[in-house]
PDB file of C-alpha atoms in Angstrom:
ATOM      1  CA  UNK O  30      -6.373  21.141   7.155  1.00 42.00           C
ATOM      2  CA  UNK O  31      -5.618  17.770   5.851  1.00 43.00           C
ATOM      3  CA  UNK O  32      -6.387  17.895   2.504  1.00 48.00           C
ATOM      4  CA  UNK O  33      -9.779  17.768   0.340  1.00 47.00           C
ATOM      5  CA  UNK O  34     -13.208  17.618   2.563  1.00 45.00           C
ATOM      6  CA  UNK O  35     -14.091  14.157   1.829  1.00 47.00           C
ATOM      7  CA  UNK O  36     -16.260  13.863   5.031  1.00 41.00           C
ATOM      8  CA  UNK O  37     -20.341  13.234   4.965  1.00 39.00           C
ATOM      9  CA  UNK O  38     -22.581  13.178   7.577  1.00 38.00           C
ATOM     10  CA  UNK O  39     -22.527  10.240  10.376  1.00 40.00           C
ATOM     11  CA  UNK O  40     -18.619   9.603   9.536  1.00 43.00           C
ATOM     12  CA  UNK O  41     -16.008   7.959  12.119  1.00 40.00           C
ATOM     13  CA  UNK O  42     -14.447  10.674  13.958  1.00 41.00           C
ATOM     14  CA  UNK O  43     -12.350   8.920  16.750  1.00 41.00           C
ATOM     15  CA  UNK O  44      -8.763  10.179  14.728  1.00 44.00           C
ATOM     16  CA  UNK O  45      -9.474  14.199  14.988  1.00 44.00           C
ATOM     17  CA  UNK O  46     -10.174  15.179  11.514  1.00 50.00           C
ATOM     18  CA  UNK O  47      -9.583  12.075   9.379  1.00 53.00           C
ATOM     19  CA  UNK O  48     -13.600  11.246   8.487  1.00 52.00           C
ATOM     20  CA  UNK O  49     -14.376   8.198   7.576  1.00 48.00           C
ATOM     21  CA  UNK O  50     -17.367   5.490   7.688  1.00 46.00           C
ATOM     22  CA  UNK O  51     -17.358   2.122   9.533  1.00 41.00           C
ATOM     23  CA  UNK O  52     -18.059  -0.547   6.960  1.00 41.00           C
ATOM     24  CA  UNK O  53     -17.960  -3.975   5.700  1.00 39.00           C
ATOM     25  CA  UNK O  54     -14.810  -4.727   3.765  1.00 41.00           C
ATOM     26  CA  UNK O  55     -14.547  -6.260   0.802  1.00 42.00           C
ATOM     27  CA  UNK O  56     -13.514  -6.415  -2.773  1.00 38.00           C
ATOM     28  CA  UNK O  57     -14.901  -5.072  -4.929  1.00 40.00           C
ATOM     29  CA  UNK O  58     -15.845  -2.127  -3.525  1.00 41.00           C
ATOM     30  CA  UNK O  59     -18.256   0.771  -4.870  1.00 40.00           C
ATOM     31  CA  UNK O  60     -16.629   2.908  -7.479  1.00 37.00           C
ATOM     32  CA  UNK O  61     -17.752   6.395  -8.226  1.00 41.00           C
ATOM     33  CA  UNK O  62     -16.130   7.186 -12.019  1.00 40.00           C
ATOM     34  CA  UNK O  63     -18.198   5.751 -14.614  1.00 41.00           C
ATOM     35  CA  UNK O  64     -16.596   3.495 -17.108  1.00 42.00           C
ATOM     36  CA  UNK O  65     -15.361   5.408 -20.493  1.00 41.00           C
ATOM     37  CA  UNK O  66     -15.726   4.085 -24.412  1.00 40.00           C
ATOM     38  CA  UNK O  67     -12.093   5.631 -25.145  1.00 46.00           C
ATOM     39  CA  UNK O  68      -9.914   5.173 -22.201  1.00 52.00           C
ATOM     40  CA  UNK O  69      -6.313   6.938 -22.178  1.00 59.00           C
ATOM     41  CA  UNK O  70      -3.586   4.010 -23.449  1.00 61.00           C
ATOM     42  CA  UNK O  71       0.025   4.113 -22.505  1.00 56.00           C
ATOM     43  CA  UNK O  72       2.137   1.106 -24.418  1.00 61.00           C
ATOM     44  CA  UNK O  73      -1.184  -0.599 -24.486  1.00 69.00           C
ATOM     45  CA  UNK O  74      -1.765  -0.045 -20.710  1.00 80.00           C
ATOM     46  CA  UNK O  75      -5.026   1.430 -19.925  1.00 90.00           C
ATOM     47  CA  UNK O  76      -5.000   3.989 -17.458  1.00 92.00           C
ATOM     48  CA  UNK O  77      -7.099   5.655 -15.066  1.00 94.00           C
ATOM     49  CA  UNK O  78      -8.674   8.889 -16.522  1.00 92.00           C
ATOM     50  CA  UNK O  79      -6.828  12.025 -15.281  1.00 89.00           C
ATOM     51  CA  UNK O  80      -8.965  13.494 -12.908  1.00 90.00           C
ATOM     52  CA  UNK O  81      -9.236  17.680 -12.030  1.00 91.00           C
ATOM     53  CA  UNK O  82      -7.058  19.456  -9.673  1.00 89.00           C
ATOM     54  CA  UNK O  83      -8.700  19.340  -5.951  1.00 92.00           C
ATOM     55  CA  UNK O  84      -7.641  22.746  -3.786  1.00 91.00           C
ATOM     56  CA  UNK O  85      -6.147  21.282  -1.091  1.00 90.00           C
ATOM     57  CA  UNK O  86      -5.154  17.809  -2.073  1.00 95.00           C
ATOM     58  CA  UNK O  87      -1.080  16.673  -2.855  1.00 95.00           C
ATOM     59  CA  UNK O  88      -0.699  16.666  -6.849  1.00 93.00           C
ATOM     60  CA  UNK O  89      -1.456  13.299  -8.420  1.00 94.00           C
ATOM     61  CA  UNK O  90      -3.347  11.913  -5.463  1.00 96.00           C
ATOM     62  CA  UNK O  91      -6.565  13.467  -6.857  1.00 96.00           C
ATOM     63  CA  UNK O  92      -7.074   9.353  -8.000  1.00 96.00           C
ATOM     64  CA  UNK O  93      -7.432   7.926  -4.433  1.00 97.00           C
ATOM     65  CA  UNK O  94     -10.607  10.667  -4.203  1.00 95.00           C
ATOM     66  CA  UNK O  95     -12.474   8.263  -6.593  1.00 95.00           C
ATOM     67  CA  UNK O  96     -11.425   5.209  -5.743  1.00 96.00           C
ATOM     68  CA  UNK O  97     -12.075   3.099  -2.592  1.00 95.00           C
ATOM     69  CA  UNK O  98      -9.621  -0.033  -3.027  1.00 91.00           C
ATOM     70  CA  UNK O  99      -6.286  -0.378  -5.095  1.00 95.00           C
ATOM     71  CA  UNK O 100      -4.894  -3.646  -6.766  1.00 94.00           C
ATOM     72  CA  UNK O 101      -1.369  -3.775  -6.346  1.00 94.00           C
ATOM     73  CA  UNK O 102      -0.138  -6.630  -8.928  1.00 91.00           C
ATOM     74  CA  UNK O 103       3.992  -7.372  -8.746  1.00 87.00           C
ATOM     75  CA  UNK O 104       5.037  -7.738 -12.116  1.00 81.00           C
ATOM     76  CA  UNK O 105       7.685 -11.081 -12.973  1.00 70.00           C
ATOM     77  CA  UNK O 106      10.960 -10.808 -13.573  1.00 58.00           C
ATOM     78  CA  UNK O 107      12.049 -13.467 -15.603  1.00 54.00           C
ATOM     79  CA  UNK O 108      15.849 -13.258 -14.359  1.00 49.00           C
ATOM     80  CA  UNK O 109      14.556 -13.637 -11.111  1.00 50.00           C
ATOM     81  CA  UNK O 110      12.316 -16.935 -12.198  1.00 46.00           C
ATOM     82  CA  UNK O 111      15.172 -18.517 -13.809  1.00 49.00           C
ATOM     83  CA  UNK O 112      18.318 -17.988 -11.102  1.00 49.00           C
ATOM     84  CA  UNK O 113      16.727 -16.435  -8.530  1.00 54.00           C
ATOM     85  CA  UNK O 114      18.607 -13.674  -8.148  1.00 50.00           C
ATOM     86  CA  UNK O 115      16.419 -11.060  -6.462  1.00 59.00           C
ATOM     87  CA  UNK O 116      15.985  -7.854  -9.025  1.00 67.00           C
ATOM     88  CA  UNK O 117      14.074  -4.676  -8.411  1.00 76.00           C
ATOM     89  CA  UNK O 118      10.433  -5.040  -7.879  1.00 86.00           C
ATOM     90  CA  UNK O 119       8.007  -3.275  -9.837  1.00 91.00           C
ATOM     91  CA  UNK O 120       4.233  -2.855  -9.212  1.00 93.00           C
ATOM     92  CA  UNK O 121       0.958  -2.278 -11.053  1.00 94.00           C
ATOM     93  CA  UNK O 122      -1.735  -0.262  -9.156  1.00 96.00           C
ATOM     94  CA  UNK O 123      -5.257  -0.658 -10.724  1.00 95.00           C
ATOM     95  CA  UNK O 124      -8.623   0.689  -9.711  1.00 94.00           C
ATOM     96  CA  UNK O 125     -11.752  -1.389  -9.541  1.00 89.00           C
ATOM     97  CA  UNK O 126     -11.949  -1.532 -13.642  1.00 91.00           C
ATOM     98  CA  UNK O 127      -8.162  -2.608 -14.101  1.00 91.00           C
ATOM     99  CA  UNK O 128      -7.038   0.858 -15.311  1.00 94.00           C
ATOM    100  CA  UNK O 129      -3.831   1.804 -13.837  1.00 95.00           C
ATOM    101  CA  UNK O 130      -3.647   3.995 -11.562  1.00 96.00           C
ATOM    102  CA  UNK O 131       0.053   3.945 -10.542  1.00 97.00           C
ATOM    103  CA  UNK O 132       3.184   2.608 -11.381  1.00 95.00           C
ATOM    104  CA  UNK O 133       5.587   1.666  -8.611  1.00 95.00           C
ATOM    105  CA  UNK O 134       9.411   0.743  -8.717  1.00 93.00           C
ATOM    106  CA  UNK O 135      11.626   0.026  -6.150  1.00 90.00           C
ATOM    107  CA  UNK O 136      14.989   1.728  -6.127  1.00 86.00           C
ATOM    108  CA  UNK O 137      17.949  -0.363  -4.565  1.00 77.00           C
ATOM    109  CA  UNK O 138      21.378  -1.909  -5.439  1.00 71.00           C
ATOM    110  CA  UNK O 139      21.763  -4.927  -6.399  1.00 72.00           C
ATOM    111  CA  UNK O 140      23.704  -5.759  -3.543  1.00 72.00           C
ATOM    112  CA  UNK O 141      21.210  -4.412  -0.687  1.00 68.00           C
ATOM    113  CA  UNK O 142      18.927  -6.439  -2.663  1.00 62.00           C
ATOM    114  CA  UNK O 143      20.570  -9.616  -2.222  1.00 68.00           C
ATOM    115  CA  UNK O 144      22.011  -9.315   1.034  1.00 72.00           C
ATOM    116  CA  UNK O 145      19.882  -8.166   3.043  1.00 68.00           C
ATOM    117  CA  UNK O 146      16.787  -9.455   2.075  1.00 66.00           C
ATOM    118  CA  UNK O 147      13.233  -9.228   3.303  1.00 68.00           C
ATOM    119  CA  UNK O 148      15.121  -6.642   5.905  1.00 71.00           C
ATOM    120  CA  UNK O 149      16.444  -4.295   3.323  1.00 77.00           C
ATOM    121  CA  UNK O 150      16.043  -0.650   3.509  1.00 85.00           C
ATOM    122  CA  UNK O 151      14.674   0.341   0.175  1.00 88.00           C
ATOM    123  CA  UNK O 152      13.032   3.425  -1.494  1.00 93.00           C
ATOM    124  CA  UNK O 153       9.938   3.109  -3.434  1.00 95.00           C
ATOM    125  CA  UNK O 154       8.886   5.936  -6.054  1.00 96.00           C
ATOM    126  CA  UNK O 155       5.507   5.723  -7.212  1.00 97.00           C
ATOM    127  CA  UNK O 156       4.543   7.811 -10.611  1.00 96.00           C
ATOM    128  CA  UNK O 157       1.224   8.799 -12.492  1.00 93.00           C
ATOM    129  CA  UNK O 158       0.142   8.154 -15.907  1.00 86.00           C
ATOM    130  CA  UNK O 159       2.058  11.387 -16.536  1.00 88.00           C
ATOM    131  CA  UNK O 160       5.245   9.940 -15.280  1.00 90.00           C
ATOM    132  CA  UNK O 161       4.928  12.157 -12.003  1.00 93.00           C
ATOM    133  CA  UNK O 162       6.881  10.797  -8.700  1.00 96.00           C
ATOM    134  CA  UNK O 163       3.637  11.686  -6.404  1.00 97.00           C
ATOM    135  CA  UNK O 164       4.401   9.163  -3.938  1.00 98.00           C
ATOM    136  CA  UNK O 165       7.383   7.953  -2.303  1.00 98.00           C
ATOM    137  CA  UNK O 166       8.792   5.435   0.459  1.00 97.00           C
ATOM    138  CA  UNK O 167      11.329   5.900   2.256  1.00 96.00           C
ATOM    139  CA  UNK O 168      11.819   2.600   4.632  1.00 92.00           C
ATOM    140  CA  UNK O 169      15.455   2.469   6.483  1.00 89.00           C
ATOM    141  CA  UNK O 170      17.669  -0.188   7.145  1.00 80.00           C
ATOM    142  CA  UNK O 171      16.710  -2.136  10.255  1.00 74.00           C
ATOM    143  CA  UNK O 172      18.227  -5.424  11.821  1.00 67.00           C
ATOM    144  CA  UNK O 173      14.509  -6.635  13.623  1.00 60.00           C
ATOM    145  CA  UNK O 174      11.886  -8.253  12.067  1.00 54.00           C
ATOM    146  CA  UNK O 175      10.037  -7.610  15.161  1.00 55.00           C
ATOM    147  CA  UNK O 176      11.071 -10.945  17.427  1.00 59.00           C
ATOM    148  CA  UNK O 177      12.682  -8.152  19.743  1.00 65.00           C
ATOM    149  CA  UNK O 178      11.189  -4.868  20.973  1.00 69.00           C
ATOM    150  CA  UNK O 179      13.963  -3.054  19.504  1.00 73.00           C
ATOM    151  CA  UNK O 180      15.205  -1.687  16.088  1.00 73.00           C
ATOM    152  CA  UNK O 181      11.101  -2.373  14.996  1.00 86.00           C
ATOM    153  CA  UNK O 182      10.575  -1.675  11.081  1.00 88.00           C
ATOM    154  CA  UNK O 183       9.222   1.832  10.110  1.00 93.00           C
ATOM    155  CA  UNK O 184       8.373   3.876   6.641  1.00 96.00           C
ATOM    156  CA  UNK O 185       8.223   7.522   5.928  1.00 97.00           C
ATOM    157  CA  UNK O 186       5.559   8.438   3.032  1.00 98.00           C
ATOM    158  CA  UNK O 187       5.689  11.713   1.635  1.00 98.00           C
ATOM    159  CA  UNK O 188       3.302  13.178  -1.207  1.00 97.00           C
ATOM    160  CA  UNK O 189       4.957  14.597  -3.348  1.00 94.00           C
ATOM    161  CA  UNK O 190       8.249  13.792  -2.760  1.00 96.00           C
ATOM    162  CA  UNK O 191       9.632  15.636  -0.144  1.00 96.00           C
ATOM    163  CA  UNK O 192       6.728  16.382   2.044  1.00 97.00           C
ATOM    164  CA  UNK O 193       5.835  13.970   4.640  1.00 98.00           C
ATOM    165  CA  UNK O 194       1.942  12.946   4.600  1.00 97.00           C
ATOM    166  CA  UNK O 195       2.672  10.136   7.493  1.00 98.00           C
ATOM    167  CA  UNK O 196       4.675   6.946   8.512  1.00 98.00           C
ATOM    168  CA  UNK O 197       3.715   3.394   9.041  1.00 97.00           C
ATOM    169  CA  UNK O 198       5.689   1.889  12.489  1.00 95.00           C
ATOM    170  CA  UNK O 199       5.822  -2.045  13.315  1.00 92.00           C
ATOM    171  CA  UNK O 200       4.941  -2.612  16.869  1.00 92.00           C
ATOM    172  CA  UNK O 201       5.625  -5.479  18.681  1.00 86.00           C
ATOM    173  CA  UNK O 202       3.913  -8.090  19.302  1.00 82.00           C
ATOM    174  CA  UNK O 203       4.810 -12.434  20.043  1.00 80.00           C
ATOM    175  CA  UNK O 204       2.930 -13.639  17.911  1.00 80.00           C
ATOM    176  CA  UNK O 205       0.738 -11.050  15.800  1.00 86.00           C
ATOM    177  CA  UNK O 206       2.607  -8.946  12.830  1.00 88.00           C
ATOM    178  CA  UNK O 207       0.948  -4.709  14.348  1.00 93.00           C
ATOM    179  CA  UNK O 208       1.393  -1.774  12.983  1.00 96.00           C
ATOM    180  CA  UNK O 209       0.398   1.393  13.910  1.00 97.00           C
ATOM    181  CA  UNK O 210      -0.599   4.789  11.141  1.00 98.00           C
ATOM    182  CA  UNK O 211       0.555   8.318  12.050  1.00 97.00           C
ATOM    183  CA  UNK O 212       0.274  11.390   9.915  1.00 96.00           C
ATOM    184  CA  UNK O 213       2.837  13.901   9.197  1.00 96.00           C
ATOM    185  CA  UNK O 214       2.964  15.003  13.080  1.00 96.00           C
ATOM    186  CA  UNK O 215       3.781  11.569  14.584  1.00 95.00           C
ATOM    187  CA  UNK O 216       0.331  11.382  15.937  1.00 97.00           C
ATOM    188  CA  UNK O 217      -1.482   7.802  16.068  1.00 97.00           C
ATOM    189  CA  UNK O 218      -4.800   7.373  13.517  1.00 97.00           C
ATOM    190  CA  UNK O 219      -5.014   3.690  13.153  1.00 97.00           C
ATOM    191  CA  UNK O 220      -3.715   0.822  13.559  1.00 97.00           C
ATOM    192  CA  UNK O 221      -2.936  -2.717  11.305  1.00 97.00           C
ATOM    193  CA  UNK O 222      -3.197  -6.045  12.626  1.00 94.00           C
ATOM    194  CA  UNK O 223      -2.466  -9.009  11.011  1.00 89.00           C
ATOM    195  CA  UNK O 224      -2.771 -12.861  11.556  1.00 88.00           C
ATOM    196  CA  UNK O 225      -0.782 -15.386  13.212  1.00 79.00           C
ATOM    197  CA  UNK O 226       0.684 -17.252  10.538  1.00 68.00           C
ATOM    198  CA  UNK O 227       0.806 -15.414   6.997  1.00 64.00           C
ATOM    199  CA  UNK O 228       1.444 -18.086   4.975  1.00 61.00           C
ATOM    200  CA  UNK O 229      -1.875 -20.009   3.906  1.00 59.00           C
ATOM    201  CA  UNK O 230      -2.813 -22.808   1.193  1.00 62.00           C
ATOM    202  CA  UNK O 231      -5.666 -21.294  -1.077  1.00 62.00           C
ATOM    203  CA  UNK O 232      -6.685 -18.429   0.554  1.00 75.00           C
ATOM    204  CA  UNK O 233      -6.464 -14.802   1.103  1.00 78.00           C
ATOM    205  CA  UNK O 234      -4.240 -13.218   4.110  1.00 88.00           C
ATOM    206  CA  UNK O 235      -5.702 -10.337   5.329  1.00 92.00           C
ATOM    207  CA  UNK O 236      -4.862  -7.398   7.595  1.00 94.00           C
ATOM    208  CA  UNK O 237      -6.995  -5.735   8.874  1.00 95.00           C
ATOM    209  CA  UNK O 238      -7.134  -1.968   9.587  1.00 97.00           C
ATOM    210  CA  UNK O 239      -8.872  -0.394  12.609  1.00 96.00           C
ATOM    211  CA  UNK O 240      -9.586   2.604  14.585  1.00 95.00           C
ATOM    212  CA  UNK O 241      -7.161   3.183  17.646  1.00 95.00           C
ATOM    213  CA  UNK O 242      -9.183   1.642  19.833  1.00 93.00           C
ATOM    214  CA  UNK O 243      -9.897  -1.358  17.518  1.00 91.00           C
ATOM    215  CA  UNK O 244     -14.026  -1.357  17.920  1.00 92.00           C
ATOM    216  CA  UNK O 245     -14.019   0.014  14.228  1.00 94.00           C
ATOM    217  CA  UNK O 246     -13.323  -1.880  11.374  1.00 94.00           C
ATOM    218  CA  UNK O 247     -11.462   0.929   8.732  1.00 94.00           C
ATOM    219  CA  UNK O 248      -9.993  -1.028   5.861  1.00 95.00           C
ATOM    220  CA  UNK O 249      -8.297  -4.320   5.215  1.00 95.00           C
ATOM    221  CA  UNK O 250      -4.781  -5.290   3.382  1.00 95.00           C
ATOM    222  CA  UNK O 251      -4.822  -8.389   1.563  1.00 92.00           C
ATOM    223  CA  UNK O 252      -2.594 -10.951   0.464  1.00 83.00           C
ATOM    224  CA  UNK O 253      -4.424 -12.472  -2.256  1.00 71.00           C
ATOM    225  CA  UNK O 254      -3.670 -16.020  -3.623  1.00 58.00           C
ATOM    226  CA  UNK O 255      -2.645 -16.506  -7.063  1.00 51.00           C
ATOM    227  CA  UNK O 256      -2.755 -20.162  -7.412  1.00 45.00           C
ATOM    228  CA  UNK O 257      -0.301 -23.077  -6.705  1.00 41.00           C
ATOM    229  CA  UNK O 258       2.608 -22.913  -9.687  1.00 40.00           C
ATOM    230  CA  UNK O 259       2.979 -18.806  -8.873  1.00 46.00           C
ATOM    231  CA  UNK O 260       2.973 -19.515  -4.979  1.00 41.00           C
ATOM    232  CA  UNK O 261       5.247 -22.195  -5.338  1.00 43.00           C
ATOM    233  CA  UNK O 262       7.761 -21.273  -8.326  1.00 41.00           C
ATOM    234  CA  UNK O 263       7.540 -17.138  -8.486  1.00 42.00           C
ATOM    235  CA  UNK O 264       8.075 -14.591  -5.974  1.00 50.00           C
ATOM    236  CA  UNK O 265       5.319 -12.647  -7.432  1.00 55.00           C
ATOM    237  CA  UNK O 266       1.991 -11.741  -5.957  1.00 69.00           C
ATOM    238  CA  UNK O 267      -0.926  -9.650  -5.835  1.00 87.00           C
ATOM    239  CA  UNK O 268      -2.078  -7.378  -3.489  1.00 92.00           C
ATOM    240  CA  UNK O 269      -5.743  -5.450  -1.973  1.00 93.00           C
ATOM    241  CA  UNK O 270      -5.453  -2.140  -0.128  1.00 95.00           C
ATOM    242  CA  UNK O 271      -9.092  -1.290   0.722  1.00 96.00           C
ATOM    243  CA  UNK O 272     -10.851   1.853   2.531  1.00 96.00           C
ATOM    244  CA  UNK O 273     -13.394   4.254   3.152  1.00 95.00           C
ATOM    245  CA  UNK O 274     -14.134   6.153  -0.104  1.00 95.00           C
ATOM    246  CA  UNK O 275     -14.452   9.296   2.119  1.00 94.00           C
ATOM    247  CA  UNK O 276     -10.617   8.516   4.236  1.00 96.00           C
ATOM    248  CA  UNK O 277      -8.341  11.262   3.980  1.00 95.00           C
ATOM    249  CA  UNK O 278      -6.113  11.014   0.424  1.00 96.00           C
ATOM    250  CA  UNK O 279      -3.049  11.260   2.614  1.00 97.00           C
ATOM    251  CA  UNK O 280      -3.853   8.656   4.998  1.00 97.00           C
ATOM    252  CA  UNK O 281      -5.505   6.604   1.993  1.00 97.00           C
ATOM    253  CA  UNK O 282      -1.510   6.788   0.479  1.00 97.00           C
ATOM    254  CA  UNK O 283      -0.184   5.943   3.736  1.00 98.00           C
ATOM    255  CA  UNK O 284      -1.912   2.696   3.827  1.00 97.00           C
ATOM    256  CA  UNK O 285      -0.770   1.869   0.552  1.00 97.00           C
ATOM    257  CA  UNK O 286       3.044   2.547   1.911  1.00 97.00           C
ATOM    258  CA  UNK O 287       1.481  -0.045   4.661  1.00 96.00           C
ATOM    259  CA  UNK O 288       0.858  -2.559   2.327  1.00 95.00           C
ATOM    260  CA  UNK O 289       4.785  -1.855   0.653  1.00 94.00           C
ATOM    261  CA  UNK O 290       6.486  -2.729   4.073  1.00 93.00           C
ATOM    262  CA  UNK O 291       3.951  -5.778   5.101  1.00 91.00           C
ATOM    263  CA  UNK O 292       4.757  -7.290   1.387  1.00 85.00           C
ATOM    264  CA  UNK O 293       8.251  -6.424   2.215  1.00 82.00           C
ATOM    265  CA  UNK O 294       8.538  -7.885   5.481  1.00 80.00           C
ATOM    266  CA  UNK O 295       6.002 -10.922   5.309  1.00 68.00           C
ATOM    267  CA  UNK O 296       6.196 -11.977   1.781  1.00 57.00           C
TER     268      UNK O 296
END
């Protein structure tokens, strides 16, 4: 009932009908769509080949079916370089081949933006190469960062707009950033924890994502470094969401709403 069958034999099945394989994480990961000699162009952006309609699966996230990790790249704002005076972020999501898969762009007022910081509600609307809205974030205002067990950080994803697939909730913790993944009925499926200390001198940050339990090893968001000057001068930064090939499409866009708040919250 969730979506297109995606399961093969041997898969995970501690989280009821989400199938998936335990496996080593890493990027790159396999990719099943072959490259192609004339790939679709958009302003000189290559994009992601359009794939068929799957019975079953939330319009536009046919994609995440072929793909195993997305590259989430935050594009600069030069206003924002120059007087630092925080603007709307916008996002690149690639596949394995740097085709774009989707675009993403926050939508917020300028003075949310500025005053409220890494703690600002915001709603993120994430298109197609045909301009479709097929995913979108809905994250509300909350005063906690998680120091206190109370008013914890949440987001609602729904695909397509409108239609809850799941939510991402902060849980608390003293000293680890956790995170727990429901679907669309509030019920747990995994859970995200992350390290310590998330800011680190030439290296990668990663979260990882595991079965409820945490004896499985499901997927992994990632920080990714992009060298000293854009660490030190930019705000901008690149991002790995990675996961069974086989994962439910819903839950697969749920942990890419993951990776929206942890960037929001963390970086």
């Amino acid at each position: 009932p969730y979506g297109s069958p995606q399961q093969v034999p041997g898969t995970y099945q501690g989280a009821g009908n989400y199938g998936f394989q335990a496996q080593v994480m890493g990027f790159p990961g396999g990719y099943v769509v072959p490259p192609v000699q004339n790939q679709p162009t958009v302003d000189g952006t290559i994009w992601m080949p359009i794939p068929p309609s799957i019975p079953n699966c939330p319009p536009g996230l046919e994609y995440l079916t072929q793909i195993d990790h997305v590259l989430i790249h935050q594009q600069l704002e030069l206003l924002e370089v120059v007087t630092d005076f925080e603007v709307s972020n916008k996002y690149e999501l690639k596949n394995a081949l740097g085709q774009r898969v989707y675009f993403a762009a926050e939508d917020t007022d300028c003075l949310t933006r500025n005053c409220c910081g890494p703690s600002r509600p915001f709603t993120m609307r994430i298109m197609d190469n045909l301009g479709r809205e097929v995913i979108t974030l809905h994250r509300p205002l909350r005063c906690s960062t998680g120091c206190w067990p109370c008013c914890l950080q949440e987001l609602e994803v729904q695909a397509p707009p409108g239609t809850t697939v799941g939510y991402v909730l902060q849980n608390w913790h003293v000293c680890l950033p956790k995170f727990t993944i429901q679907d669309e009925k509030g019920m747990d499926i995994l859970k995200i924890t992350g390290p310590c200390f998330v800011s680190r001198c030439c290296e990668d940050i990663n979260f990882e994502v595991l079965s409820m339990d945490e004896t499985c090893a499901v997927g992994r968001i990632s920080k990714q470094w992009t060298g000293f000057v854009q660490e030190m001068f930019t705000d901008t930064d690149n991002f790995g969401v990675s996961f069974p090939m086989d994962l439910d499409v819903k839950m697969k866009a749920v942990m890419i709403g993951a990776c929206f708040l942890i960037v929001s919250l963390s970086f």
